[in-house]
Coordinates of C-alpha atoms and ligand atoms in Angstrom, one line a residue:
M1 CA 16.0 37.7 34.3
G2 CA 13.8 40.8 34.8
Q3 CA 13.8 42.5 38.2
A4 CA 12.6 46.1 38.9
V5 CA 15.5 48.5 39.4
E6 CA 13.7 51.7 40.2
T7 CA 10.7 52.9 42.1
V8 CA 8.9 56.1 41.7
G9 CA 8.8 58.7 44.6
N10 CA 5.4 60.3 43.7
P11 CA 2.8 58.8 46.2
F12 CA 0.0 58.7 43.6
V13 CA 2.3 56.9 41.1
S14 CA 3.4 54.5 43.8
R15 CA -0.2 53.6 44.7
F16 CA -1.0 53.1 41.1
M17 CA 2.0 51.0 40.7
R18 CA 1.0 48.7 43.6
L19 CA -2.4 48.2 41.9
R20 CA -0.9 47.5 38.6
Q21 CA 2.2 45.4 39.2
A22 CA 2.5 42.8 36.5
G23 CA 2.8 39.2 37.7
P24 CA 5.2 36.8 36.1
F25 CA 4.7 36.5 32.3
A26 CA 6.3 35.5 29.1
L27 CA 5.7 37.7 26.0
T28 CA 6.2 36.2 22.6
I29 CA 6.4 38.7 19.8
F30 CA 5.6 37.3 16.3
G31 CA 7.2 39.6 13.7
A32 CA 10.1 40.4 16.0
S33 CA 12.3 41.5 13.1
G34 CA 9.8 44.2 12.2
D35 CA 9.8 47.9 12.7
L36 CA 7.0 47.9 15.4
T37 CA 9.0 45.7 17.7
K38 CA 12.1 47.8 17.6
R39 CA 10.4 51.2 17.5
K40 CA 7.5 50.7 19.9
L41 CA 7.1 47.4 21.7
I42 CA 10.6 46.9 23.1
P43 CA 11.0 50.6 24.1
A44 CA 7.6 50.4 25.8
L45 CA 8.6 47.3 27.7
F46 CA 11.8 48.9 28.7
N47 CA 10.0 51.9 30.1
L48 CA 7.6 49.7 32.1
Y49 CA 10.7 47.9 33.5
K50 CA 12.4 51.1 34.3
D51 CA 9.4 52.3 36.2
G52 CA 9.2 49.2 38.2
F53 CA 5.9 47.8 36.8
L54 CA 7.6 44.5 35.8
S55 CA 8.8 43.6 39.2
Q56 CA 8.2 39.8 38.9
P57 CA 10.3 37.5 36.7
F58 CA 9.4 37.8 33.1
N59 CA 10.9 37.0 29.7
I60 CA 10.4 38.2 26.2
V61 CA 10.8 35.9 23.2
G62 CA 11.2 37.3 19.7
Y63 CA 9.9 35.0 17.0
A64 CA 10.6 35.6 13.3
R65 CA 11.9 33.9 10.1
R66 CA 15.2 35.8 9.9
E67 CA 18.2 34.0 11.2
K68 CA 19.5 35.6 14.3
T69 CA 21.1 34.7 17.6
D70 CA 19.8 35.8 21.0
R71 CA 22.8 38.2 21.3
E72 CA 22.1 39.7 17.9
F73 CA 18.4 40.2 18.8
Q74 CA 19.4 41.8 22.0
A75 CA 21.9 44.2 20.3
E76 CA 19.2 45.2 17.8
M77 CA 16.7 45.9 20.6
A78 CA 19.3 47.9 22.5
E79 CA 19.7 50.0 19.4
G80 CA 15.9 50.5 19.3
I81 CA 15.8 51.6 22.9
K82 CA 18.6 54.1 22.4
K83 CA 17.0 55.5 19.3
Y84 CA 13.3 55.4 20.1
S85 CA 12.7 55.1 23.8
R86 CA 11.1 58.1 25.4
R87 CA 13.7 57.7 28.2
Q88 CA 17.2 56.4 28.2
P89 CA 18.5 53.7 30.6
D90 CA 19.9 55.1 33.9
S91 CA 23.0 52.9 33.5
D92 CA 24.4 50.3 31.2
E93 CA 23.7 47.7 34.0
Q94 CA 20.0 48.6 33.9
L95 CA 20.0 48.2 30.1
Q96 CA 21.9 44.9 30.3
Q97 CA 19.5 43.5 32.9
F98 CA 16.6 44.3 30.7
L99 CA 18.2 42.8 27.6
S100 CA 19.0 39.6 29.5
T101 CA 15.2 38.9 29.5
L102 CA 15.2 38.8 25.7
S103 CA 15.7 35.7 23.6
Y104 CA 15.0 34.8 20.0
V105 CA 13.4 31.8 18.2
I106 CA 13.8 31.4 14.5
G107 CA 10.7 30.0 12.8
S108 CA 8.2 30.5 10.0
F109 CA 4.7 31.5 10.8
E110 CA 3.2 28.7 8.7
D111 CA 5.2 25.6 9.8
E112 CA 5.1 23.6 13.0
P113 CA 8.8 23.1 13.9
G114 CA 9.3 26.7 15.0
Y115 CA 6.4 26.4 17.3
R116 CA 7.8 23.2 18.9
Q117 CA 11.0 25.1 19.5
L118 CA 9.1 28.0 20.9
K119 CA 7.1 25.7 23.2
E120 CA 10.3 24.3 24.5
R121 CA 11.9 27.7 25.0
L122 CA 8.9 29.0 27.0
R123 CA 8.8 25.8 29.1
M124 CA 12.5 26.1 29.9
N125 CA 12.2 29.8 30.7
A126 CA 9.4 29.2 33.1
L127 CA 11.3 26.4 34.8
S128 CA 14.4 28.5 35.3
L129 CA 12.4 31.5 36.5
M130 CA 10.2 29.2 38.6
T131 CA 7.1 30.8 37.3
P132 CA 3.8 29.5 35.9
E133 CA 3.6 29.5 32.1
N134 CA 1.6 32.7 31.6
N135 CA 1.9 33.4 28.0
L136 CA 1.1 36.6 26.1
F137 CA 1.3 36.2 22.3
Y138 CA 1.7 39.4 20.4
L139 CA 0.9 39.4 16.7
A140 CA 3.0 42.2 15.2
T141 CA 2.9 40.7 11.8
P142 CA 1.2 41.5 8.5
P143 CA -2.5 40.4 8.8
D144 CA -2.2 37.5 6.4
S145 CA -0.1 35.7 9.0
F146 CA -2.7 36.1 11.8
E147 CA -4.7 33.0 11.1
P148 CA -1.7 30.6 10.5
I149 CA 0.0 31.8 13.7
I150 CA -3.2 31.3 15.8
S151 CA -3.9 27.9 14.3
N152 CA -0.3 26.8 14.9
L153 CA -0.3 28.0 18.5
N154 CA -3.4 26.0 19.0
H155 CA -2.2 22.8 17.4
S156 CA 1.1 23.0 19.2
G157 CA -0.7 23.0 22.5
L158 CA 0.7 26.5 23.4
I159 CA -2.6 28.0 24.5
T160 CA -3.9 27.4 28.0
P161 CA -7.8 27.3 27.9
I162 CA -9.4 30.0 30.0
A163 CA -10.7 27.7 32.6
D164 CA -7.3 26.1 33.3
G165 CA -6.4 27.3 36.7
P166 CA -4.0 30.1 37.6
R167 CA -2.0 29.9 34.3
W168 CA -3.2 32.0 31.5
S169 CA -2.7 32.6 27.8
R170 CA -3.6 35.9 26.0
L171 CA -3.4 37.2 22.5
I172 CA -2.7 40.7 21.4
I173 CA -3.6 41.5 17.8
E174 CA -2.4 44.6 15.9
K175 CA -4.6 46.3 13.4
P176 CA -5.9 45.9 10.7
F177 CA -8.5 43.6 12.1
G178 CA -10.0 42.6 8.8
H179 CA -10.5 44.6 5.7
D180 CA -14.3 44.9 5.9
T181 CA -17.1 43.3 7.9
V182 CA -17.0 40.0 6.2
S183 CA -13.2 39.5 6.7
A184 CA -13.4 40.8 10.2
I185 CA -16.1 38.3 11.1
A186 CA -14.0 35.5 9.4
L187 CA -11.0 36.6 11.4
N188 CA -12.9 36.7 14.7
H189 CA -14.2 33.2 13.9
A190 CA -10.6 31.9 13.4
V191 CA -9.4 33.6 16.6
H192 CA -12.3 32.1 18.6
K193 CA -11.3 28.6 17.5
A194 CA -8.3 29.0 19.8
F195 CA -9.0 31.8 22.2
D196 CA -12.0 32.9 24.3
E197 CA -13.1 36.6 23.8
K198 CA -11.8 37.3 27.3
Q199 CA -8.3 36.3 26.2
I200 CA -8.2 38.5 23.1
Y201 CA -6.8 42.0 23.1
R202 CA -7.4 43.8 19.8
I203 CA -5.0 46.7 20.1
D204 CA -5.8 50.2 18.9
H205 CA -2.9 52.4 20.0
Y206 CA -5.1 55.5 20.2
L207 CA -6.8 54.1 23.2
G208 CA -3.5 54.0 25.0
K209 CA -2.9 57.7 24.5
E210 CA -3.2 59.6 27.7
T211 CA -5.4 62.3 26.1
V212 CA -7.8 59.8 24.6
Q213 CA -8.3 58.1 28.0
N214 CA -8.8 61.6 29.4
I215 CA -11.9 62.0 27.3
L216 CA -14.0 60.0 29.7
V217 CA -12.4 61.4 32.8
F218 CA -13.0 64.9 31.5
R219 CA -16.6 64.2 30.7
L220 CA -17.6 62.2 33.7
G221 CA -15.2 63.5 36.4
N222 CA -16.3 67.1 36.1
S223 CA -19.9 68.0 36.9
I224 CA -19.9 71.1 34.7
F225 CA -19.5 69.4 31.3
E226 CA -21.8 66.4 31.2
P227 CA -25.0 68.4 31.5
L228 CA -23.9 70.3 28.3
W229 CA -22.9 67.2 26.4
N230 CA -25.9 66.9 24.2
R231 CA -28.0 68.3 21.3
R232 CA -29.4 71.1 23.5
Y233 CA -26.0 72.9 23.9
I234 CA -23.7 71.4 21.2
D235 CA -23.9 72.7 17.7
N236 CA -21.4 70.3 16.1
I237 CA -18.3 68.2 16.8
Q238 CA -15.3 68.0 14.6
I239 CA -12.7 65.2 14.9
S240 CA -9.6 65.9 12.9
V241 CA -6.5 63.7 12.5
S242 CA -4.0 65.6 10.4
E243 CA -0.6 64.1 9.5
S244 CA 2.2 65.8 7.7
L245 CA 3.9 62.6 6.8
G246 CA 3.1 60.6 3.7
I247 CA 2.9 56.8 3.5
G248 CA 6.7 56.2 3.8
S249 CA 7.6 52.7 2.9
R250 CA 4.1 51.2 3.6
A251 CA 2.7 51.3 0.1
G252 CA 2.0 47.6 0.1
Y253 CA -0.3 47.8 3.0
F254 CA -1.7 51.4 2.6
D255 CA -2.6 51.2 -1.1
S256 CA -5.0 48.4 -0.4
S257 CA -6.5 50.0 2.7
G258 CA -6.6 53.8 2.2
I259 CA -7.1 56.1 5.0
I260 CA -10.7 55.2 5.7
R261 CA -9.6 51.7 6.7
D262 CA -6.3 52.7 8.1
M263 CA -7.4 55.6 10.4
I264 CA -11.2 56.0 10.4
Q265 CA -12.4 52.5 11.0
S266 CA -10.0 52.1 14.0
H267 CA -8.5 55.2 15.7
I268 CA -11.2 57.8 14.8
M269 CA -14.1 55.5 15.5
Q270 CA -12.6 54.8 19.0
V271 CA -12.3 58.5 19.7
F272 CA -15.7 59.1 18.3
T273 CA -17.4 56.5 20.6
L274 CA -15.7 57.9 23.7
I275 CA -17.0 61.3 22.8
A276 CA -20.5 60.2 22.0
M277 CA -21.2 57.2 24.3
E278 CA -23.6 57.4 27.2
P279 CA -22.0 57.3 30.7
P280 CA -21.5 53.7 31.6
A281 CA -23.1 52.2 34.7
S282 CA -19.6 51.6 36.1
F283 CA -16.0 51.7 34.9
E284 CA -16.0 47.9 34.5
T285 CA -14.7 46.7 31.1
N286 CA -17.9 45.5 29.6
A287 CA -20.0 48.3 30.9
I288 CA -17.8 50.7 28.9
R289 CA -17.7 48.5 25.9
D290 CA -21.5 48.0 25.9
E291 CA -22.0 51.8 25.7
K292 CA -19.4 52.1 22.9
A293 CA -21.2 49.5 20.9
K294 CA -24.6 51.2 21.4
V295 CA -23.3 54.4 19.9
L296 CA -21.9 52.6 16.9
K297 CA -25.3 50.9 16.5
A298 CA -27.0 54.3 16.5
V299 CA -24.9 55.8 13.7
R300 CA -27.1 56.4 10.7
Y301 CA -25.9 54.6 7.6
L302 CA -25.5 56.7 4.5
K303 CA -27.6 56.0 1.4
S304 CA -25.8 55.6 -1.8
E305 CA -27.1 58.9 -3.1
E306 CA -25.8 60.6 0.1
I307 CA -22.2 59.6 -0.4
S308 CA -21.4 62.5 -2.8
T309 CA -22.7 65.0 -0.3
H310 CA -21.5 63.4 2.9
V311 CA -18.1 62.0 2.0
V312 CA -15.1 63.7 0.4
R313 CA -12.3 61.5 -0.9
G314 CA -8.9 62.9 -1.6
Q315 CA -5.4 61.9 -2.6
Y316 CA -2.2 64.0 -2.2
G317 CA -0.4 65.2 -5.3
P318 CA 3.1 66.7 -5.4
G319 CA 3.6 69.7 -3.1
S320 CA 5.6 70.9 -0.2
V321 CA 5.4 70.3 3.5
G322 CA 7.3 72.3 6.0
G323 CA 9.2 74.0 3.2
E324 CA 10.3 70.7 1.7
K325 CA 9.2 69.4 -1.7
V326 CA 7.5 66.1 -1.5
K327 CA 6.2 63.6 -4.1
G328 CA 2.6 63.0 -4.9
Y329 CA 1.0 59.7 -3.6
R330 CA 1.2 58.1 -7.1
E331 CA 4.9 58.8 -7.3
E332 CA 5.6 57.1 -3.9
K333 CA 7.6 53.9 -4.0
D334 CA 5.5 50.9 -4.9
V335 CA 2.3 52.8 -5.4
P336 CA 0.7 52.1 -8.8
S337 CA 0.8 55.2 -11.0
V338 CA -3.0 54.9 -11.5
S339 CA -3.9 54.3 -7.9
T340 CA -7.2 55.7 -6.7
T341 CA -6.5 55.0 -3.0
E342 CA -7.6 57.8 -0.8
T343 CA -5.1 59.6 1.5
Y344 CA -7.7 62.0 2.8
V345 CA -11.3 61.5 3.9
A346 CA -13.8 64.0 5.3
T347 CA -17.3 62.9 6.3
K348 CA -20.3 63.8 8.3
I349 CA -21.7 61.3 10.7
T350 CA -25.1 61.6 12.4
I351 CA -26.3 59.6 15.4
D352 CA -29.9 58.6 15.7
N353 CA -30.4 58.8 19.5
W354 CA -31.9 61.3 22.0
R355 CA -28.6 62.8 23.0
W356 CA -27.2 63.5 19.5
S357 CA -30.2 63.9 17.2
G358 CA -29.4 66.7 14.8
V359 CA -25.8 67.2 15.9
P360 CA -23.3 66.6 13.0
F361 CA -20.0 64.9 13.8
Y362 CA -17.6 66.1 11.1
I363 CA -14.6 63.9 10.7
R364 CA -11.5 64.4 8.6
A365 CA -8.2 62.5 8.4
G366 CA -5.5 63.1 5.9
K367 CA -1.8 62.5 5.1
R368 CA 0.6 65.1 3.8
L369 CA -1.4 68.0 5.4
P370 CA 0.4 71.0 6.7
K371 CA 1.0 69.7 10.2
R372 CA 0.5 66.8 12.6
V373 CA -2.5 67.5 14.8
T374 CA -5.2 65.3 16.3
E375 CA -8.0 67.2 17.9
V376 CA -11.7 67.0 18.9
A377 CA -13.4 70.4 18.8
I378 CA -16.8 70.8 20.3
T379 CA -18.6 73.9 19.2
F380 CA -21.5 75.0 21.5
K381 CA -24.6 76.8 20.3
A382 CA -24.9 80.5 20.4
P383 CA -26.6 82.1 23.4
P384 CA -30.4 82.0 22.8
H385 CA -30.8 85.8 23.0
L386 CA -28.1 88.4 22.6
L387 CA -28.6 91.3 25.0
F388 CA -25.8 93.4 23.6
D389 CA -25.9 96.1 21.0
L390 CA -25.1 94.1 17.9
S391 CA -22.5 96.6 16.6
G392 CA -20.3 95.7 19.6
C393 CA -20.8 92.0 19.1
E394 CA -19.2 91.2 15.8
N395 CA -16.5 89.3 17.5
L396 CA -18.9 87.1 19.5
T397 CA -17.9 83.6 18.4
P398 CA -19.4 80.4 19.8
N399 CA -17.7 78.7 22.7
V400 CA -15.4 76.0 21.5
L401 CA -13.9 73.3 23.6
R402 CA -10.9 71.7 22.1
L403 CA -9.5 68.4 23.3
R404 CA -6.0 68.3 21.8
I405 CA -4.9 64.7 21.6
Q406 CA -1.5 65.4 20.0
P407 CA 0.9 67.2 20.0
Q408 CA 0.9 69.7 22.9
E409 CA -1.7 67.6 24.6
G410 CA -4.3 69.6 26.5
I411 CA -7.7 71.1 26.6
S412 CA -8.7 74.7 25.8
L413 CA -12.0 76.5 26.1
S414 CA -12.7 79.6 24.1
L415 CA -15.0 82.2 25.8
G416 CA -16.2 85.6 24.7
A417 CA -14.9 88.4 27.1
K418 CA -15.3 92.1 27.2
V419 CA -12.3 94.0 25.9
P420 CA -11.3 96.5 28.5
G421 CA -12.4 100.1 27.7
Q422 CA -15.5 102.2 27.4
A423 CA -16.9 100.5 24.3
L424 CA -18.8 97.2 24.4
Q425 CA -16.3 95.1 22.5
I426 CA -16.2 91.4 22.8
A427 CA -13.2 89.3 21.9
P428 CA -12.6 85.5 22.1
V429 CA -10.2 84.5 24.9
R430 CA -8.9 81.0 25.7
M431 CA -8.6 79.1 28.9
D432 CA -5.8 76.5 28.4
F433 CA -4.8 73.4 30.2
M434 CA -1.5 71.8 29.0
Y435 CA -0.6 68.3 30.3
S436 CA 3.1 69.1 30.3
E437 CA 2.7 72.3 32.4
S438 CA 0.1 70.9 34.9
F439 CA 1.7 67.6 35.7
G440 CA 5.3 68.3 34.8
V441 CA 5.8 64.7 33.6
A442 CA 5.9 63.3 30.1
S443 CA 2.9 61.0 29.4
P444 CA 3.8 57.4 28.9
E445 CA 3.7 56.1 25.4
A446 CA 0.4 54.5 24.4
Y447 CA 2.0 51.0 24.0
E448 CA 3.3 51.2 27.6
R449 CA -0.2 51.5 29.0
L450 CA -1.7 48.9 26.6
I451 CA 1.0 46.2 27.1
L452 CA 0.8 46.6 30.9
D453 CA -3.0 46.3 30.7
A454 CA -2.8 43.1 28.7
I455 CA -0.2 41.6 31.1
T456 CA -2.4 42.5 34.0
G457 CA -5.6 41.2 32.3
D458 CA -7.5 44.5 31.8
S459 CA -9.1 44.6 28.4
T460 CA -11.0 47.9 28.9
L461 CA -8.9 49.8 26.4
F462 CA -9.1 47.1 23.7
A463 CA -11.8 46.7 21.1
R464 CA -14.4 44.0 21.6
E465 CA -15.5 41.8 18.8
D466 CA -18.9 43.6 18.3
E467 CA -17.2 47.1 18.3
V468 CA -14.9 46.0 15.5
D469 CA -17.8 44.5 13.4
L470 CA -20.0 47.6 14.0
S471 CA -17.3 50.0 12.9
W472 CA -16.6 48.0 9.8
K473 CA -20.3 48.1 8.9
I474 CA -20.2 51.9 9.1
I475 CA -17.1 52.0 6.8
D476 CA -18.5 49.3 4.4
Q477 CA -21.6 51.3 3.6
I478 CA -19.3 54.1 2.5
T479 CA -16.8 52.1 0.6
K480 CA -19.4 50.0 -1.3
H481 CA -20.5 53.3 -2.9
W482 CA -17.0 54.7 -3.3
D483 CA -17.6 55.4 -6.9
N484 CA -20.2 58.0 -6.0
A485 CA -17.4 60.1 -4.2
P486 CA -15.1 61.5 -6.8
L487 CA -11.4 61.4 -6.0
H488 CA -10.0 64.9 -5.5
I489 CA -6.3 65.5 -5.8
Y490 CA -4.9 68.0 -3.3
P491 CA -1.4 69.4 -3.2
A492 CA 0.7 68.0 -0.4
G493 CA 1.0 70.6 2.3
E494 CA -2.5 72.0 2.0
W495 CA -5.6 71.2 4.1
G496 CA -7.0 68.6 1.8
P497 CA -9.5 69.1 -1.1
T498 CA -11.7 72.2 -1.2
A499 CA -14.7 69.9 -1.5
A500 CA -14.1 69.1 2.2
D501 CA -14.8 72.8 2.9
E502 CA -18.0 72.6 0.9
L503 CA -19.1 69.6 2.8
V504 CA -19.3 71.7 6.0
A505 CA -20.2 74.9 4.3
R506 CA -23.4 73.2 3.0
D507 CA -24.5 73.1 6.6
G508 CA -23.5 76.8 7.1
R509 CA -20.4 75.8 9.1
R510 CA -16.6 75.7 8.5
W511 CA -13.7 73.6 9.7
L512 CA -12.0 75.0 12.7
R513 CA -8.3 75.9 12.2
L514 CA -5.9 73.3 13.6
Ligands
LIG1 C1 -1.3 53.9 12.4 C2 -1.6 54.1 11.0 O1 -2.2 53.0 13.0 O2 -1.4 55.2 13.1 C3 -0.7 55.1 10.4 O3 -1.5 52.8 10.3 C4 -0.7 56.4 11.1 O4 -1.0 55.3 9.0 C5 -0.5 56.2 12.6 O5 0.3 57.2 10.6 C6 -0.8 57.4 13.4 O6 -0.4 57.2 14.7 P1 0.0 58.4 15.6 O7 0.1 57.8 17.0 O8 1.3 59.0 15.1 O9 -1.1 59.5 15.5

């Protein structure tokens, strides 16, 4: 079974690899027939293997209802690697070696027999690899299967309690983690019947993105930015997640969630906390999570009468994106023709603490917008006193720091500079840093980082129970007054409803162009 086949020449990468080598493990993926397994999880594991991070014996077990042999599962996963992996195998032998670590167990999520078979398979694999039974269970299933799977794992004796010596069991759960505060608390309760909080890895793939991780490094690893990171120097912060895609074939899930639950409660709240949190006392997992939780606690809840002025809710109608005609949301497959689910939300968040008092955080997320861009833009205040003759200064725009999360990952800072010549003319110029140019290597996929973290027992980049509850509370106080925010239909391919422009214009500001 799995052995590393390649090491990396770069000394920094090699050092990092030594620190992060996975020990022996078995990964069971529930929902192994699903898209996520083929598109993301197996390609991520293959890349970790290719890079030599999985140098100890390991095995991966797919668990799902669909009848399939080990060979068929391996062939499907080989297809997934060829189609979706960020890098291709160096040789057929390398691919085959990786595939030989994969096997498949047929079982339903609700009934016990499958779990008995799984237990036997994991025991046999550990015996033949001569490894301890270190089990990582990955729930890549629809959320209504989370509780039955956890309860069956528990009753089948598949979970090693945290105190039980060198063996370990861990659980990775995909979002959505609940639908609101009440259901998230109930789910946490169910998970805790079987797993200790230290064993639980609530995955949010945005936290695995290189550029999201860089937010803290950028803030705290450079002495020039942190002193400016507060209400004295910052005028406003905009967090934008624009997607050009619609909902594809996910109507069943999306129509009951809407973008506020799908994107804002999870990904955007995570980015928001990294931008707004206080520097932690150390880079230790709970020190970081404590600070993230504190920011969420300091977010001011909107009153019901504020919803209409602080939140804009939109849904895409028919239109065209990238020159192609596309359907409106209500015409998408399996979406009810009267659906009022939002595919766009813009809102203004304020934080009641010393650092951020009076600084608005404008947040927007939408589907079927003109392009795919995720960005945090920090606009600084204007200089307190302008020395220049005003007629020469019409182009003096505030400094804006943009953290581009995707695509073209990088950071840019706009500055005002004198245009060469006799007149005093000022024009905005940009200082750019692009990941691809500066490091010359493609960033690993988010799932690579997060899966390796879970295997090595580092939960820093996973959401803790209280973070999840707190971000649900922020969302709940909006959704419980949803009726106060009228639904605006925007044409697919445009930048959302015009009401979103009014939301920022009311404060004398505008959205920055993406
Ligand atoms: C998922 C959401 O979590 O993130 C999707 O469910 C969304 O609706 C996706 O499209 C966006 O991820 P990324 O990495 O493409 O920005």
